[in-house]
Short mmCIF file of C-alpha atoms in Angstrom, two decimals:
data_model
loop_
_atom_site.label_atom_id
_atom_site.label_comp_id
_atom_site.label_asym_id
_atom_site.label_seq_id
_atom_site.Cartn_x
_atom_site.Cartn_y
_atom_site.Cartn_z
CA UNK A 1 -65.54 35.51 -1.39
CA UNK A 2 -63.44 37.30 1.41
CA UNK A 3 -62.49 40.71 0.97
CA UNK A 4 -59.39 42.51 2.47
CA UNK A 5 -58.18 45.79 4.01
CA UNK A 6 -54.70 46.76 2.90
CA UNK A 7 -52.29 49.70 3.51
CA UNK A 8 -49.79 51.02 1.01
CA UNK A 9 -46.79 52.48 2.85
CA UNK A 10 -44.69 54.93 0.75
CA UNK A 11 -47.61 55.66 -1.48
CA UNK A 12 -46.14 58.82 -2.94
CA UNK A 13 -42.79 57.41 -4.12
CA UNK A 14 -42.06 55.90 -7.68
CA UNK A 15 -42.86 52.44 -6.55
CA UNK A 16 -45.71 53.52 -4.37
CA UNK A 17 -47.21 55.26 -7.34
CA UNK A 18 -46.89 52.12 -9.41
CA UNK A 19 -48.47 49.87 -6.77
CA UNK A 20 -51.56 52.20 -6.87
CA UNK A 21 -51.52 51.82 -10.71
CA UNK A 22 -51.27 48.05 -10.61
CA UNK A 23 -53.89 47.72 -7.70
CA UNK A 24 -56.38 49.68 -10.05
CA UNK A 25 -55.61 47.34 -12.74
CA UNK A 26 -56.12 44.15 -11.02
CA UNK A 27 -59.24 45.06 -9.08
CA UNK A 28 -58.63 42.53 -6.43
CA UNK A 29 -61.12 41.58 -3.59
CA UNK A 30 -60.36 44.62 -1.30
CA UNK A 31 -62.97 46.56 0.26
CA UNK A 32 -60.64 49.24 1.97
CA UNK A 33 -57.43 50.93 1.24
CA UNK A 34 -55.29 53.29 3.20
CA UNK A 35 -52.11 55.06 1.95
CA UNK A 36 -49.46 56.36 4.17
CA UNK A 37 -45.99 58.38 3.58
CA UNK A 38 -43.75 60.60 5.69
CA UNK A 39 -45.06 63.72 7.60
CA UNK A 40 -43.85 65.75 4.50
CA UNK A 41 -46.42 64.16 2.16
CA UNK A 42 -49.39 63.77 4.75
CA UNK A 43 -52.44 65.69 3.73
CA UNK A 44 -51.76 65.36 0.09
CA UNK A 45 -54.90 64.21 -1.87
CA UNK A 46 -54.70 61.43 -4.46
CA UNK A 47 -57.13 60.04 -6.75
CA UNK A 48 -57.56 56.15 -6.70
CA UNK A 49 -60.12 54.06 -8.41
CA UNK A 50 -62.17 57.26 -9.06
CA UNK A 51 -62.18 58.17 -5.43
CA UNK A 52 -60.19 60.75 -3.56
CA UNK A 53 -57.86 59.61 -0.65
CA UNK A 54 -55.80 61.66 1.63
CA UNK A 55 -52.22 60.51 2.45
CA UNK A 56 -51.90 59.69 6.17
CA UNK A 57 -48.68 60.14 7.96
CA UNK A 58 -47.22 56.84 9.10
CA UNK A 59 -47.06 56.64 12.78
CA UNK A 60 -46.66 53.91 15.40
CA UNK A 61 -50.28 53.43 15.94
CA UNK A 62 -51.22 53.50 12.24
CA UNK A 63 -51.64 49.57 12.27
CA UNK A 64 -54.20 49.71 15.08
CA UNK A 65 -56.73 49.89 12.34
CA UNK A 66 -56.15 46.04 11.75
CA UNK A 67 -55.16 45.62 8.10
CA UNK A 68 -54.85 42.45 6.38
CA UNK A 69 -51.72 43.26 4.33
CA UNK A 70 -49.41 46.34 4.06
CA UNK A 71 -47.29 46.77 0.89
CA UNK A 72 -44.07 48.70 2.34
CA UNK A 73 -41.98 50.77 -0.28
CA UNK A 74 -40.75 53.55 1.95
CA UNK A 75 -37.03 52.73 2.45
CA UNK A 76 -35.00 50.64 4.85
CA UNK A 77 -35.23 52.63 7.96
CA UNK A 78 -39.13 52.82 7.83
CA UNK A 79 -39.45 49.38 7.17
CA UNK A 80 -37.01 48.44 10.04
CA UNK A 81 -39.23 50.29 12.40
CA UNK A 82 -42.74 49.88 11.19
CA UNK A 83 -42.88 46.38 9.70
CA UNK A 84 -42.55 44.56 13.01
CA UNK A 85 -45.21 46.82 14.28
CA UNK A 86 -47.56 46.17 11.54
CA UNK A 87 -47.07 42.26 11.88
CA UNK A 88 -47.46 42.31 15.52
CA UNK A 89 -51.00 43.85 14.81
CA UNK A 90 -51.73 40.60 12.60
CA UNK A 91 -50.96 42.26 9.39
CA UNK A 92 -48.90 40.61 6.64
CA UNK A 93 -46.17 43.05 5.50
CA UNK A 94 -44.72 42.63 2.12
CA UNK A 95 -41.46 44.70 2.11
CA UNK A 96 -39.66 46.26 -0.85
CA UNK A 97 -36.56 47.27 0.93
CA UNK A 98 -33.45 45.43 1.68
CA UNK A 99 -33.93 45.27 5.45
CA UNK A 100 -35.27 41.71 5.74
CA UNK A 101 -34.02 39.96 2.59
CA UNK A 102 -31.23 38.05 3.91
CA UNK A 103 -32.97 37.35 7.32
CA UNK A 104 -33.09 33.68 7.52
CA UNK A 105 -36.49 33.84 9.15
CA UNK A 106 -38.22 36.01 6.32
CA UNK A 107 -39.06 34.37 2.97
CA UNK A 108 -37.59 36.16 -0.18
CA UNK A 109 -40.27 35.62 -2.82
CA UNK A 110 -40.48 35.63 -6.53
CA UNK A 111 -43.90 33.89 -7.32
CA UNK A 112 -42.86 32.33 -10.54
CA UNK A 113 -39.77 30.75 -8.85
CA UNK A 114 -40.32 29.87 -5.03
CA UNK A 115 -43.82 30.85 -4.09
CA UNK A 116 -43.85 27.86 -1.69
CA UNK A 117 -41.51 29.51 0.53
CA UNK A 118 -44.10 32.19 1.31
CA UNK A 119 -45.66 29.64 3.72
CA UNK A 120 -42.74 30.13 6.08
CA UNK A 121 -43.43 33.79 6.86
CA UNK A 122 -43.92 35.11 10.38
CA UNK A 123 -45.82 38.10 9.44
CA UNK A 124 -43.01 39.70 7.08
CA UNK A 125 -42.40 38.69 3.44
CA UNK A 126 -39.34 40.29 1.59
CA UNK A 127 -39.42 41.53 -1.97
CA UNK A 128 -36.21 40.85 -3.73
CA UNK A 129 -34.00 43.54 -5.60
CA UNK A 130 -35.46 44.63 -8.85
CA UNK A 131 -32.40 43.23 -10.78
CA UNK A 132 -32.55 39.93 -9.14
CA UNK A 133 -36.21 39.46 -9.69
CA UNK A 134 -36.04 39.40 -13.47
CA UNK A 135 -32.85 37.34 -13.39
CA UNK A 136 -34.22 34.63 -11.21
CA UNK A 137 -37.29 34.32 -13.27
CA UNK A 138 -35.05 33.51 -16.21
CA UNK A 139 -32.70 31.19 -14.35
CA UNK A 140 -35.01 29.10 -12.40
CA UNK A 141 -36.26 26.71 -15.34
CA UNK A 142 -32.68 26.43 -16.54
CA UNK A 143 -31.53 25.67 -13.05
CA UNK A 144 -34.28 23.04 -12.75
CA UNK A 145 -33.32 21.34 -16.06
CA UNK A 146 -29.63 21.79 -16.21
CA UNK A 147 -28.25 22.72 -12.86
CA UNK A 148 -26.39 25.84 -12.70
CA UNK A 149 -22.67 25.92 -12.00
CA UNK A 150 -21.67 29.50 -12.17
CA UNK A 151 -23.43 32.98 -12.98
CA UNK A 152 -21.75 36.05 -14.24
CA UNK A 153 -24.13 39.17 -14.18
CA UNK A 154 -23.59 42.25 -16.09
CA UNK A 155 -26.54 44.74 -15.66
CA UNK A 156 -27.65 47.94 -17.45
CA UNK A 157 -30.04 49.63 -14.96
CA UNK A 158 -32.58 52.35 -15.58
CA UNK A 159 -32.48 55.47 -13.62
CA UNK A 160 -35.97 54.80 -12.28
CA UNK A 161 -34.50 52.43 -10.07
CA UNK A 162 -32.75 55.27 -8.26
CA UNK A 163 -36.10 56.92 -7.55
CA UNK A 164 -37.29 60.49 -8.44
CA UNK A 165 -34.09 62.01 -8.03
CA UNK A 166 -32.48 59.72 -10.38
CA UNK A 167 -35.05 60.39 -12.96
CA UNK A 168 -34.66 64.02 -12.40
CA UNK A 169 -30.93 63.85 -13.16
CA UNK A 170 -31.38 62.19 -16.41
CA UNK A 171 -34.27 64.66 -17.62
CA UNK A 172 -32.31 67.65 -16.58
CA UNK A 173 -29.18 66.37 -18.16
CA UNK A 174 -31.17 66.04 -21.47
CA UNK A 175 -32.54 69.44 -21.31
CA UNK A 176 -29.28 70.91 -20.26
CA UNK A 177 -27.53 69.19 -23.25
CA UNK A 178 -29.78 70.94 -25.76
CA UNK A 179 -29.69 74.23 -24.01
CA UNK A 180 -25.89 73.94 -23.16
CA UNK A 181 -26.54 74.66 -19.54
CA UNK A 182 -25.04 73.62 -16.16
CA UNK A 183 -27.30 71.91 -13.89
CA UNK A 184 -27.07 70.64 -10.33
CA UNK A 185 -27.16 66.81 -9.68
CA UNK A 186 -29.73 65.54 -7.20
CA UNK A 187 -28.64 61.68 -7.10
CA UNK A 188 -25.66 60.77 -8.95
CA UNK A 189 -22.04 61.80 -8.35
CA UNK A 190 -21.65 62.20 -12.19
CA UNK A 191 -23.84 63.10 -15.03
CA UNK A 192 -25.86 59.97 -15.94
CA UNK A 193 -26.95 61.60 -19.32
CA UNK A 194 -24.20 60.48 -21.93
CA UNK A 195 -22.48 58.17 -19.25
CA UNK A 196 -22.72 54.66 -17.95
CA UNK A 197 -21.80 54.58 -14.18
CA UNK A 198 -20.54 51.43 -12.73
CA UNK A 199 -21.60 52.40 -9.42
CA UNK A 200 -25.07 51.41 -7.89
CA UNK A 201 -25.58 51.68 -4.01
CA UNK A 202 -22.31 52.05 -1.92
CA UNK A 203 -18.97 50.52 -2.52
CA UNK A 204 -18.03 47.57 0.05
CA UNK A 205 -14.59 46.81 1.38
CA UNK A 206 -14.25 43.88 -1.09
CA UNK A 207 -14.54 46.33 -4.19
CA UNK A 208 -18.02 45.15 -4.93
CA UNK A 209 -21.12 47.54 -4.63
CA UNK A 210 -24.00 46.79 -2.28
CA UNK A 211 -26.16 46.17 -5.23
CA UNK A 212 -23.77 43.54 -6.68
CA UNK A 213 -23.68 41.77 -3.36
CA UNK A 214 -27.61 41.97 -3.29
CA UNK A 215 -27.77 40.13 -6.51
CA UNK A 216 -25.21 37.50 -5.54
CA UNK A 217 -26.78 36.82 -2.05
CA UNK A 218 -30.46 37.09 -3.07
CA UNK A 219 -29.98 34.69 -6.04
CA UNK A 220 -28.36 32.14 -3.66
CA UNK A 221 -31.17 32.41 -1.31
CA UNK A 222 -34.17 32.32 -3.77
CA UNK A 223 -32.74 29.39 -5.76
CA UNK A 224 -31.72 27.43 -2.39
CA UNK A 225 -28.16 27.34 -3.61
CA UNK A 226 -26.09 28.95 -0.75
CA UNK A 227 -22.74 27.95 -2.41
CA UNK A 228 -23.53 28.95 -6.03
CA UNK A 229 -20.65 30.60 -7.68
CA UNK A 230 -21.74 34.18 -8.82
CA UNK A 231 -20.15 37.33 -9.71
CA UNK A 232 -21.65 40.69 -10.74
CA UNK A 233 -21.17 43.93 -12.13
CA UNK A 234 -24.10 46.48 -11.95
CA UNK A 235 -24.15 49.64 -14.11
CA UNK A 236 -26.55 52.70 -14.23
CA UNK A 237 -27.17 53.67 -17.62
CA UNK A 238 -29.06 56.71 -19.20
CA UNK A 239 -32.43 54.84 -19.70
CA UNK A 240 -35.54 56.08 -18.14
CA UNK A 241 -37.12 52.79 -17.29
CA UNK A 242 -36.56 48.97 -17.49
CA UNK A 243 -33.35 47.01 -16.53
CA UNK A 244 -31.32 44.95 -19.03
CA UNK A 245 -29.04 42.25 -17.99
CA UNK A 246 -26.41 40.13 -19.77
CA UNK A 247 -26.35 36.85 -17.79
CA UNK A 248 -23.64 34.12 -18.55
CA UNK A 249 -24.42 30.75 -17.23
CA UNK A 250 -22.34 27.75 -17.02
CA UNK A 251 -24.36 24.47 -16.22
CA UNK A 252 -23.37 21.14 -14.58
CA UNK A 253 -25.27 19.26 -17.36
CA UNK A 254 -25.02 19.41 -21.19
CA UNK A 255 -27.94 20.95 -22.98
CA UNK A 256 -29.30 21.12 -26.56
CA UNK A 257 -29.64 24.62 -27.93
CA UNK A 258 -33.26 24.33 -29.02
CA UNK A 259 -34.36 22.40 -25.99
CA UNK A 260 -33.05 25.23 -23.79
CA UNK A 261 -34.90 27.85 -25.77
CA UNK A 262 -38.16 25.82 -25.63
CA UNK A 263 -37.59 25.37 -21.90
CA UNK A 264 -37.66 29.21 -21.56
CA UNK A 265 -40.64 29.65 -23.84
CA UNK A 266 -42.74 27.09 -21.82
CA UNK A 267 -42.00 28.83 -18.44
CA UNK A 268 -44.15 31.08 -16.58
CA UNK A 269 -43.57 34.75 -16.75
CA UNK A 270 -41.08 34.62 -19.66
CA UNK A 271 -41.57 35.97 -23.15
CA UNK A 272 -38.83 34.82 -25.48
CA UNK A 273 -37.90 37.37 -28.22
CA UNK A 274 -35.06 35.96 -30.14
CA UNK A 275 -35.10 36.10 -34.01
CA UNK A 276 -31.69 37.77 -34.83
CA UNK A 277 -32.35 37.53 -38.59
CA UNK A 278 -35.01 39.82 -38.05
CA UNK A 279 -33.16 41.96 -35.35
CA UNK A 280 -35.81 40.94 -32.77
CA UNK A 281 -34.67 40.79 -29.27
CA UNK A 282 -35.70 42.35 -25.84
CA UNK A 283 -35.30 46.24 -25.42
CA UNK A 284 -36.29 48.29 -22.61
CA UNK A 285 -39.08 50.29 -24.31
CA UNK A 286 -40.92 46.91 -25.01
CA UNK A 287 -40.74 45.72 -21.56
CA UNK A 288 -41.84 49.05 -19.82
CA UNK A 289 -45.35 48.85 -18.70
CA UNK A 290 -45.63 45.20 -18.66
CA UNK A 291 -45.14 42.37 -15.90
CA UNK A 292 -43.17 39.77 -18.16
CA UNK A 293 -39.55 39.05 -18.21
CA UNK A 294 -38.28 39.15 -21.81
CA UNK A 295 -35.31 36.88 -22.59
CA UNK A 296 -33.32 36.94 -26.03
CA UNK A 297 -29.74 36.77 -27.51
CA UNK A 298 -29.88 33.16 -26.59
CA UNK A 299 -26.54 31.60 -27.71
CA UNK A 300 -23.87 29.23 -26.50
CA UNK A 301 -20.81 30.39 -24.71
CA UNK A 302 -18.23 28.76 -27.00
CA UNK A 303 -15.49 29.49 -24.50
CA UNK A 304 -16.59 26.79 -22.12
CA UNK A 305 -18.23 23.32 -22.73
CA UNK A 306 -21.61 23.90 -21.09
CA UNK A 307 -22.33 27.62 -21.09
CA UNK A 308 -24.92 30.06 -22.43
CA UNK A 309 -25.44 33.81 -22.75
CA UNK A 310 -28.91 35.36 -22.42
CA UNK A 311 -30.07 38.95 -22.46
CA UNK A 312 -33.00 39.60 -20.05
CA UNK A 313 -35.18 42.72 -19.75
CA UNK A 314 -37.94 43.73 -17.43
CA UNK A 315 -39.58 46.90 -16.09
CA UNK A 316 -37.77 47.40 -12.87
CA UNK A 317 -40.75 49.39 -11.27
CA UNK A 318 -43.38 47.06 -12.09
CA UNK A 319 -42.14 43.33 -12.07
CA UNK A 320 -38.99 44.44 -10.34
CA UNK A 321 -40.99 45.85 -7.34
CA UNK A 322 -44.80 46.89 -7.39
CA UNK A 323 -46.13 43.87 -9.47
CA UNK A 324 -43.98 41.17 -7.74
CA UNK A 325 -45.07 42.41 -4.23
CA UNK A 326 -48.85 42.43 -5.40
CA UNK A 327 -48.46 39.07 -6.89
CA UNK A 328 -47.25 37.82 -3.57
CA UNK A 329 -50.41 39.38 -1.96
CA UNK A 330 -52.75 37.92 -4.61
CA UNK A 331 -51.41 34.35 -3.79
CA UNK A 332 -52.01 34.72 -0.23
CA UNK A 333 -55.56 35.89 -0.85
CA UNK A 334 -56.45 32.58 -2.58
#
């Protein structure tokens, strides 16, 4: 069996730490690892697979070592500069930033949905937005069976999606509430504790946020439906980890309720939790720490002829970022 050499770029961030954890769990055929981060983190020691590694500073010559794969999660500017350098050295880059997602020459991949598109890569593969990933895992089997006419996204996104500073704002808010103290915000304009903030990423001229536009455009690209009607409202909520989404779907074709549920149950990567008599439905604390997409609250939208509502929950740092990227790499290793 062939063994591989890989680099993790952004190894000390929230997603980078999760990538290390998932790699430890999977025990892939990798004979050598290297971990890169900014100059600020260079020299830091980490323990990985019972061995000690030193974080290296990412430089233009870092990929002269000839890596097979590089998992990037270090922000858009870093990806923009260093991903092409890595690819030019024969390394396949799987990038977690938004830099290349809408580039027509870069495949945007969710393995359960469109893994066949990965064959079109020219050295760089884009990992979709976390909220998009879990949504399209649930949507793809329904698109195949009933053909989607329109989607309305409403998301409830955890602070882990905003990185360490977002997590700190919630933790500090919880502590300050109990102690009745004032504290400085690190990430958000307003306190996230005790609030829902309808503002993720920057506002655009059309009134949408960049996060909402990402979901709209990425869904269209992944499903190969450039004209699909989609609207979105994305909200940051005081939940530590795992995103929740209410998705309203209108179909072109008629459907039977039980058949639609069975379609979801029989689809890869999905766990249906939908027993309302027992008050069973997907929640963030159940999804956290897993790579599955949980679907529940499945019910007809009685305001239209061919509509359904579903509730979709997944760990945004695992399936929504680290695990999705590593799944792509696994496929390319086979």
